[in-house]
Each structure stands twice: as C-alpha cells, then as structure tokens.
JSON list of C-alpha atoms in Angstrom, two decimals:
[
{"chain": "A", "resi": 1, "resn": "MET", "atom": "CA", "xyz": [15.43, 2.21, 28.40]},
{"chain": "A", "resi": 2, "resn": "THR", "atom": "CA", "xyz": [12.78, 3.57, 30.75]},
{"chain": "A", "resi": 3, "resn": "GLN", "atom": "CA", "xyz": [9.26, 2.25, 30.92]},
{"chain": "A", "resi": 4, "resn": "ARG", "atom": "CA", "xyz": [8.00, 5.57, 29.54]},
{"chain": "A", "resi": 5, "resn": "VAL", "atom": "CA", "xyz": [10.26, 5.27, 26.46]},
{"chain": "A", "resi": 6, "resn": "GLU", "atom": "CA", "xyz": [9.29, 1.63, 26.00]},
{"chain": "A", "resi": 7, "resn": "LEU", "atom": "CA", "xyz": [5.57, 2.50, 26.18]},
{"chain": "A", "resi": 8, "resn": "ALA", "atom": "CA", "xyz": [6.02, 5.34, 23.66]},
{"chain": "A", "resi": 9, "resn": "THR", "atom": "CA", "xyz": [7.83, 2.94, 21.30]},
{"chain": "A", "resi": 10, "resn": "VAL", "atom": "CA", "xyz": [5.04, 0.37, 21.61]},
{"chain": "A", "resi": 11, "resn": "MET", "atom": "CA", "xyz": [2.43, 3.06, 20.93]},
{"chain": "A", "resi": 12, "resn": "ASP", "atom": "CA", "xyz": [4.37, 4.23, 17.87]},
{"chain": "A", "resi": 13, "resn": "ARG", "atom": "CA", "xyz": [4.61, 0.66, 16.60]},
{"chain": "A", "resi": 14, "resn": "PHE", "atom": "CA", "xyz": [0.83, 0.28, 16.90]},
{"chain": "A", "resi": 15, "resn": "ALA", "atom": "CA", "xyz": [0.24, 3.62, 15.16]},
{"chain": "A", "resi": 16, "resn": "VAL", "atom": "CA", "xyz": [2.60, 2.80, 12.26]},
{"chain": "A", "resi": 17, "resn": "ASP", "atom": "CA", "xyz": [1.12, -0.68, 11.88]},
{"chain": "A", "resi": 18, "resn": "GLY", "atom": "CA", "xyz": [-2.36, 0.84, 11.88]},
{"chain": "A", "resi": 19, "resn": "LEU", "atom": "CA", "xyz": [-1.38, 3.31, 9.16]},
{"chain": "A", "resi": 20, "resn": "VAL", "atom": "CA", "xyz": [-0.08, 0.50, 6.92]},
{"chain": "A", "resi": 21, "resn": "THR", "atom": "CA", "xyz": [-3.36, -1.38, 7.48]},
{"chain": "A", "resi": 22, "resn": "GLU", "atom": "CA", "xyz": [-5.37, 1.78, 6.69]},
{"chain": "A", "resi": 23, "resn": "TYR", "atom": "CA", "xyz": [-3.40, 2.05, 3.44]},
{"chain": "A", "resi": 24, "resn": "ALA", "atom": "CA", "xyz": [-4.41, -1.48, 2.39]},
{"chain": "A", "resi": 25, "resn": "VAL", "atom": "CA", "xyz": [-8.05, -0.91, 3.34]},
{"chain": "A", "resi": 26, "resn": "ALA", "atom": "CA", "xyz": [-8.24, 2.43, 1.49]},
{"chain": "A", "resi": 27, "resn": "VAL", "atom": "CA", "xyz": [-6.87, 0.85, -1.70]},
{"chain": "A", "resi": 28, "resn": "ASP", "atom": "CA", "xyz": [-9.04, -2.25, -1.44]},
{"chain": "A", "resi": 29, "resn": "ASP", "atom": "CA", "xyz": [-12.20, -0.21, -0.73]},
{"chain": "A", "resi": 30, "resn": "GLY", "atom": "CA", "xyz": [-11.40, 2.41, -3.35]},
{"chain": "A", "resi": 31, "resn": "ASP", "atom": "CA", "xyz": [-11.56, 5.18, -0.74]},
{"chain": "A", "resi": 32, "resn": "TRP", "atom": "CA", "xyz": [-9.27, 7.65, -2.48]},
{"chain": "A", "resi": 33, "resn": "GLU", "atom": "CA", "xyz": [-9.95, 10.52, -0.08]},
{"chain": "A", "resi": 34, "resn": "ALA", "atom": "CA", "xyz": [-8.86, 8.29, 2.82]},
{"chain": "A", "resi": 35, "resn": "TYR", "atom": "CA", "xyz": [-5.82, 7.26, 0.74]},
{"chain": "A", "resi": 36, "resn": "ARG", "atom": "CA", "xyz": [-4.85, 10.92, 0.26]},
{"chain": "A", "resi": 37, "resn": "ARG", "atom": "CA", "xyz": [-5.23, 11.66, 4.00]},
{"chain": "A", "resi": 38, "resn": "LEU", "atom": "CA", "xyz": [-2.67, 8.95, 4.85]},
{"chain": "A", "resi": 39, "resn": "PHE", "atom": "CA", "xyz": [0.13, 10.97, 3.25]},
{"chain": "A", "resi": 40, "resn": "ALA", "atom": "CA", "xyz": [2.21, 13.84, 4.59]},
{"chain": "A", "resi": 41, "resn": "PRO", "atom": "CA", "xyz": [1.95, 17.03, 2.49]},
{"chain": "A", "resi": 42, "resn": "ASP", "atom": "CA", "xyz": [5.13, 16.06, 0.61]},
{"chain": "A", "resi": 43, "resn": "GLY", "atom": "CA", "xyz": [4.11, 12.38, 0.35]},
{"chain": "A", "resi": 44, "resn": "ARG", "atom": "CA", "xyz": [4.75, 10.42, -2.83]},
{"chain": "A", "resi": 45, "resn": "ALA", "atom": "CA", "xyz": [4.06, 6.95, -4.15]},
{"chain": "A", "resi": 46, "resn": "ASP", "atom": "CA", "xyz": [5.84, 4.89, -6.79]},
{"chain": "A", "resi": 47, "resn": "TYR", "atom": "CA", "xyz": [3.94, 2.09, -8.53]},
{"chain": "A", "resi": 48, "resn": "ARG", "atom": "CA", "xyz": [6.18, 1.92, -11.60]},
{"chain": "A", "resi": 49, "resn": "SER", "atom": "CA", "xyz": [7.36, -1.66, -10.94]},
{"chain": "A", "resi": 50, "resn": "ALA", "atom": "CA", "xyz": [3.71, -2.75, -11.20]},
{"chain": "A", "resi": 51, "resn": "GLY", "atom": "CA", "xyz": [3.14, -0.84, -14.45]},
{"chain": "A", "resi": 52, "resn": "GLY", "atom": "CA", "xyz": [1.91, 2.32, -12.75]},
{"chain": "A", "resi": 53, "resn": "ILE", "atom": "CA", "xyz": [3.11, 5.84, -12.11]},
{"chain": "A", "resi": 54, "resn": "GLU", "atom": "CA", "xyz": [5.22, 7.74, -9.61]},
{"chain": "A", "resi": 55, "resn": "GLY", "atom": "CA", "xyz": [3.94, 11.02, -8.21]},
{"chain": "A", "resi": 56, "resn": "ASP", "atom": "CA", "xyz": [2.44, 12.90, -5.31]},
{"chain": "A", "resi": 57, "resn": "ALA", "atom": "CA", "xyz": [-0.42, 11.34, -3.36]},
{"chain": "A", "resi": 58, "resn": "ASP", "atom": "CA", "xyz": [-3.09, 13.23, -5.29]},
{"chain": "A", "resi": 59, "resn": "GLU", "atom": "CA", "xyz": [-1.75, 12.21, -8.72]},
{"chain": "A", "resi": 60, "resn": "VAL", "atom": "CA", "xyz": [-1.34, 8.60, -7.69]},
{"chain": "A", "resi": 61, "resn": "ALA", "atom": "CA", "xyz": [-4.80, 8.44, -6.06]},
{"chain": "A", "resi": 62, "resn": "GLY", "atom": "CA", "xyz": [-6.30, 9.62, -9.37]},
{"chain": "A", "resi": 63, "resn": "TRP", "atom": "CA", "xyz": [-4.37, 7.00, -11.31]},
{"chain": "A", "resi": 64, "resn": "LEU", "atom": "CA", "xyz": [-5.35, 4.27, -8.83]},
{"chain": "A", "resi": 65, "resn": "ALA", "atom": "CA", "xyz": [-9.03, 5.30, -9.01]},
{"chain": "A", "resi": 66, "resn": "ARG", "atom": "CA", "xyz": [-9.00, 4.84, -12.78]},
{"chain": "A", "resi": 67, "resn": "SER", "atom": "CA", "xyz": [-6.89, 1.66, -12.74]},
{"chain": "A", "resi": 68, "resn": "MET", "atom": "CA", "xyz": [-8.83, -0.11, -10.02]},
{"chain": "A", "resi": 69, "resn": "GLU", "atom": "CA", "xyz": [-12.12, 0.23, -11.93]},
{"chain": "A", "resi": 70, "resn": "LEU", "atom": "CA", "xyz": [-10.96, -2.91, -13.75]},
{"chain": "A", "resi": 71, "resn": "PHE", "atom": "CA", "xyz": [-11.34, -4.93, -10.55]},
{"chain": "A", "resi": 72, "resn": "ALA", "atom": "CA", "xyz": [-14.62, -5.56, -8.75]},
{"chain": "A", "resi": 73, "resn": "MET", "atom": "CA", "xyz": [-12.82, -7.13, -5.79]},
{"chain": "A", "resi": 74, "resn": "ARG", "atom": "CA", "xyz": [-9.46, -6.31, -4.25]},
{"chain": "A", "resi": 75, "resn": "GLN", "atom": "CA", "xyz": [-8.08, -7.76, -1.06]},
{"chain": "A", "resi": 76, "resn": "HIS", "atom": "CA", "xyz": [-4.40, -7.25, -0.63]},
{"chain": "A", "resi": 77, "resn": "LEU", "atom": "CA", "xyz": [-2.66, -8.52, 2.43]},
{"chain": "A", "resi": 78, "resn": "ILE", "atom": "CA", "xyz": [0.46, -6.86, 3.84]},
{"chain": "A", "resi": 79, "resn": "VAL", "atom": "CA", "xyz": [2.58, -9.28, 5.89]},
{"chain": "A", "resi": 80, "resn": "ASN", "atom": "CA", "xyz": [6.09, -9.84, 7.28]},
{"chain": "A", "resi": 81, "resn": "ARG", "atom": "CA", "xyz": [6.33, -6.22, 8.40]},
{"chain": "A", "resi": 82, "resn": "GLN", "atom": "CA", "xyz": [9.81, -5.06, 9.40]},
{"chain": "A", "resi": 83, "resn": "LEU", "atom": "CA", "xyz": [9.81, -1.71, 11.20]},
{"chain": "A", "resi": 84, "resn": "LEU", "atom": "CA", "xyz": [12.75, 0.60, 11.92]},
{"chain": "A", "resi": 85, "resn": "PHE", "atom": "CA", "xyz": [12.49, 3.95, 13.69]},
{"chain": "A", "resi": 86, "resn": "GLY", "atom": "CA", "xyz": [14.93, 6.79, 13.19]},
{"chain": "A", "resi": 87, "resn": "VAL", "atom": "CA", "xyz": [15.46, 10.51, 13.21]},
{"chain": "A", "resi": 88, "resn": "LEU", "atom": "CA", "xyz": [16.99, 12.06, 10.12]},
{"chain": "A", "resi": 89, "resn": "ASP", "atom": "CA", "xyz": [18.78, 15.41, 10.16]},
{"chain": "A", "resi": 90, "resn": "GLN", "atom": "CA", "xyz": [16.45, 16.90, 7.57]},
{"chain": "A", "resi": 91, "resn": "ASP", "atom": "CA", "xyz": [13.29, 15.82, 9.39]},
{"chain": "A", "resi": 92, "resn": "SER", "atom": "CA", "xyz": [11.48, 17.91, 11.95]},
{"chain": "A", "resi": 93, "resn": "GLY", "atom": "CA", "xyz": [10.17, 14.84, 13.71]},
{"chain": "A", "resi": 94, "resn": "ASP", "atom": "CA", "xyz": [10.51, 11.11, 14.05]},
{"chain": "A", "resi": 95, "resn": "THR", "atom": "CA", "xyz": [10.70, 8.86, 11.04]},
{"chain": "A", "resi": 96, "resn": "ALA", "atom": "CA", "xyz": [9.99, 5.21, 10.40]},
{"chain": "A", "resi": 97, "resn": "ARG", "atom": "CA", "xyz": [10.58, 2.73, 7.60]},
{"chain": "A", "resi": 98, "resn": "VAL", "atom": "CA", "xyz": [8.48, -0.37, 7.05]},
{"chain": "A", "resi": 99, "resn": "ARG", "atom": "CA", "xyz": [9.41, -3.12, 4.62]},
{"chain": "A", "resi": 100, "resn": "ALA", "atom": "CA", "xyz": [6.58, -5.56, 4.13]},
{"chain": "A", "resi": 101, "resn": "ASP", "atom": "CA", "xyz": [5.60, -8.26, 1.68]},
{"chain": "A", "resi": 102, "resn": "TYR", "atom": "CA", "xyz": [2.21, -8.25, 0.00]},
{"chain": "A", "resi": 103, "resn": "ILE", "atom": "CA", "xyz": [-0.06, -10.55, -1.93]},
{"chain": "A", "resi": 104, "resn": "ASN", "atom": "CA", "xyz": [-2.94, -9.02, -3.83]},
{"chain": "A", "resi": 105, "resn": "PRO", "atom": "CA", "xyz": [-5.75, -11.17, -5.26]},
{"chain": "A", "resi": 106, "resn": "MET", "atom": "CA", "xyz": [-8.24, -9.25, -7.43]},
{"chain": "A", "resi": 107, "resn": "ARG", "atom": "CA", "xyz": [-11.41, -10.15, -9.33]},
{"chain": "A", "resi": 108, "resn": "LEU", "atom": "CA", "xyz": [-11.94, -8.56, -12.72]},
{"chain": "A", "resi": 109, "resn": "ALA", "atom": "CA", "xyz": [-15.08, -6.43, -13.07]},
{"chain": "A", "resi": 110, "resn": "GLY", "atom": "CA", "xyz": [-17.77, -7.53, -15.48]},
{"chain": "A", "resi": 111, "resn": "GLN", "atom": "CA", "xyz": [-17.47, -11.23, -14.75]},
{"chain": "A", "resi": 112, "resn": "ASP", "atom": "CA", "xyz": [-20.55, -13.43, -14.50]},
{"chain": "A", "resi": 113, "resn": "GLY", "atom": "CA", "xyz": [-20.50, -13.27, -10.70]},
{"chain": "A", "resi": 114, "resn": "THR", "atom": "CA", "xyz": [-20.67, -17.03, -10.15]},
{"chain": "A", "resi": 115, "resn": "SER", "atom": "CA", "xyz": [-17.06, -17.33, -9.04]},
{"chain": "A", "resi": 116, "resn": "THR", "atom": "CA", "xyz": [-15.31, -15.50, -6.25]},
{"chain": "A", "resi": 117, "resn": "ALA", "atom": "CA", "xyz": [-11.89, -16.80, -7.26]},
{"chain": "A", "resi": 118, "resn": "PRO", "atom": "CA", "xyz": [-9.45, -14.04, -8.18]},
{"chain": "A", "resi": 119, "resn": "ASP", "atom": "CA", "xyz": [-8.56, -13.61, -11.83]},
{"chain": "A", "resi": 120, "resn": "PHE", "atom": "CA", "xyz": [-5.39, -11.67, -11.16]},
{"chain": "A", "resi": 121, "resn": "VAL", "atom": "CA", "xyz": [-2.91, -12.13, -8.32]},
{"chain": "A", "resi": 122, "resn": "CYS", "atom": "CA", "xyz": [0.34, -10.28, -7.74]},
{"chain": "A", "resi": 123, "resn": "GLY", "atom": "CA", "xyz": [2.87, -10.10, -4.98]},
{"chain": "A", "resi": 124, "resn": "GLY", "atom": "CA", "xyz": [5.97, -8.28, -3.93]},
{"chain": "A", "resi": 125, "resn": "ARG", "atom": "CA", "xyz": [7.27, -5.89, -1.33]},
{"chain": "A", "resi": 126, "resn": "TYR", "atom": "CA", "xyz": [6.31, -2.45, -0.12]},
{"chain": "A", "resi": 127, "resn": "VAL", "atom": "CA", "xyz": [8.72, 0.06, 1.32]},
{"chain": "A", "resi": 128, "resn": "PHE", "atom": "CA", "xyz": [6.88, 2.66, 3.40]},
{"chain": "A", "resi": 129, "resn": "ARG", "atom": "CA", "xyz": [8.69, 5.72, 4.72]},
{"chain": "A", "resi": 130, "resn": "LEU", "atom": "CA", "xyz": [6.75, 7.57, 7.40]},
{"chain": "A", "resi": 131, "resn": "VAL", "atom": "CA", "xyz": [7.08, 10.79, 9.33]},
{"chain": "A", "resi": 132, "resn": "ARG", "atom": "CA", "xyz": [5.44, 11.90, 12.56]},
{"chain": "A", "resi": 133, "resn": "THR", "atom": "CA", "xyz": [3.37, 15.05, 11.95]},
{"chain": "A", "resi": 134, "resn": "ASP", "atom": "CA", "xyz": [1.03, 17.16, 14.07]},
{"chain": "A", "resi": 135, "resn": "LEU", "atom": "CA", "xyz": [-1.75, 14.85, 12.83]},
{"chain": "A", "resi": 136, "resn": "GLY", "atom": "CA", "xyz": [0.16, 11.69, 13.78]},
{"chain": "A", "resi": 137, "resn": "TRP", "atom": "CA", "xyz": [2.15, 9.31, 11.59]},
{"chain": "A", "resi": 138, "resn": "ARG", "atom": "CA", "xyz": [1.80, 9.90, 7.85]},
{"chain": "A", "resi": 139, "resn": "LEU", "atom": "CA", "xyz": [3.27, 8.35, 4.72]},
{"chain": "A", "resi": 140, "resn": "ARG", "atom": "CA", "xyz": [6.12, 10.27, 3.16]},
{"chain": "A", "resi": 141, "resn": "GLU", "atom": "CA", "xyz": [6.82, 7.63, 0.52]},
{"chain": "A", "resi": 142, "resn": "VAL", "atom": "CA", "xyz": [5.35, 4.34, -0.69]},
{"chain": "A", "resi": 143, "resn": "VAL", "atom": "CA", "xyz": [7.36, 2.25, -3.14]},
{"chain": "A", "resi": 144, "resn": "VAL", "atom": "CA", "xyz": [5.84, -0.89, -4.65]},
{"chain": "A", "resi": 145, "resn": "GLN", "atom": "CA", "xyz": [8.33, -3.55, -5.70]},
{"chain": "A", "resi": 146, "resn": "GLU", "atom": "CA", "xyz": [6.22, -6.05, -7.61]},
{"chain": "A", "resi": 147, "resn": "LYS", "atom": "CA", "xyz": [8.02, -9.41, -7.82]},
{"chain": "A", "resi": 148, "resn": "TRP", "atom": "CA", "xyz": [5.46, -11.60, -9.59]},
{"chain": "A", "resi": 149, "resn": "ARG", "atom": "CA", "xyz": [1.97, -11.70, -11.05]},
{"chain": "A", "resi": 150, "resn": "ARG", "atom": "CA", "xyz": [-0.42, -14.34, -12.29]},
{"chain": "A", "resi": 151, "resn": "MET", "atom": "CA", "xyz": [-2.81, -13.27, -15.01]},
{"chain": "A", "resi": 152, "resn": "PRO", "atom": "CA", "xyz": [-5.98, -15.04, -16.10]},
{"chain": "A", "resi": 153, "resn": "PRO", "atom": "CA", "xyz": [-5.56, -17.45, -18.98]},
{"chain": "A", "resi": 154, "resn": "PRO", "atom": "CA", "xyz": [-6.54, -16.05, -22.39]},
{"chain": "A", "resi": 155, "resn": "ARG", "atom": "CA", "xyz": [-10.22, -16.45, -23.17]},
{"chain": "A", "resi": 156, "resn": "GLN", "atom": "CA", "xyz": [-10.96, -19.26, -25.58]},
{"chain": "A", "resi": 157, "resn": "GLU", "atom": "CA", "xyz": [-13.38, -18.34, -28.32]},
{"chain": "A", "resi": 158, "resn": "PRO", "atom": "CA", "xyz": [-15.96, -21.03, -29.02]},
{"chain": "A", "resi": 159, "resn": "SER", "atom": "CA", "xyz": [-15.10, -22.97, -32.10]},
{"chain": "A", "resi": 160, "resn": "ALA", "atom": "CA", "xyz": [-17.45, -22.72, -35.05]},
{"chain": "A", "resi": 161, "resn": "GLY", "atom": "CA", "xyz": [-18.79, -26.09, -35.36]}
]
C-alpha cells in the first residue's frame, strides 16, 4: 500500500467517524435538519427494535422529533466502532459499514429539575451503512438494534392517611 493510499484511508476513517459523531449530536440536540443532511438521498433508518419506525430520513426525523419531546436531556454515546470499507457493484462510489455499540441515558421532560440522573437508559448496537457522495460521506442506512433498556420505577401515589 502506498503512502497516498494509506493517507486517503486515514482521512476516510476520520470522515466516517465524524459522521457517526454528528449523528449522535444531531439526535441528542434535536437538530432534525442536521439529522436529515447526514443521509444520502436514498438514506433510510430503522428504529423498530426500539419501538420506533423504519423509513426514509425525512419520515424518521419527524418521528424522532415527536418522540424525543418526552426527554429533556439526551446524551447517547457511540463506542466500540468497527469500520469496514468496500465497493459494491451497485454503488457509484465507495461504501463503508460501521458497527458500534451505544448507551443512551435520557432525562424525562417535566421533572422537578433537582436531579440530573437519567430516568431512562437503553443500550444496543448500531449498524451504519455509508456511501461516498459528491458532498462527502453520507448515511445510506442506520439500523438500531436495541438490546436492553432500564425504565424508571412506577410512581408511587401517596397513601391516604
């Protein structure tokens, strides 16, 4: 492998890693326009394993915008990233696949504000499929594979004395 090819590969790795980070930040910040811009024109997302929907980026961004109103704080972390590059016959450019684990603590909206501890935590694995476009790397597919979740305990009603 030449130094030029090695440098290009390193640059692609940084770009793909940056895109995955931008994805997490867009979801956590509720920036749905930024979320939409991360996807290729044919990009899709599948949140069904977490109780969500599967659809194109615009449909899923709308669903996320409504769903995430429940949570005043979101901070999901995407770790253990495994990256593979490839070129597929049906693609006009380079492709990549990232498998990465996530943990997502969230704080329910409407709480008293005295605690910053998350009420809801879930974790699992993402599979990102990316394609190089004229605008750079973009998401072609995001699949969420939720493996676990911890919900807040049921609220106890005060007992009538």
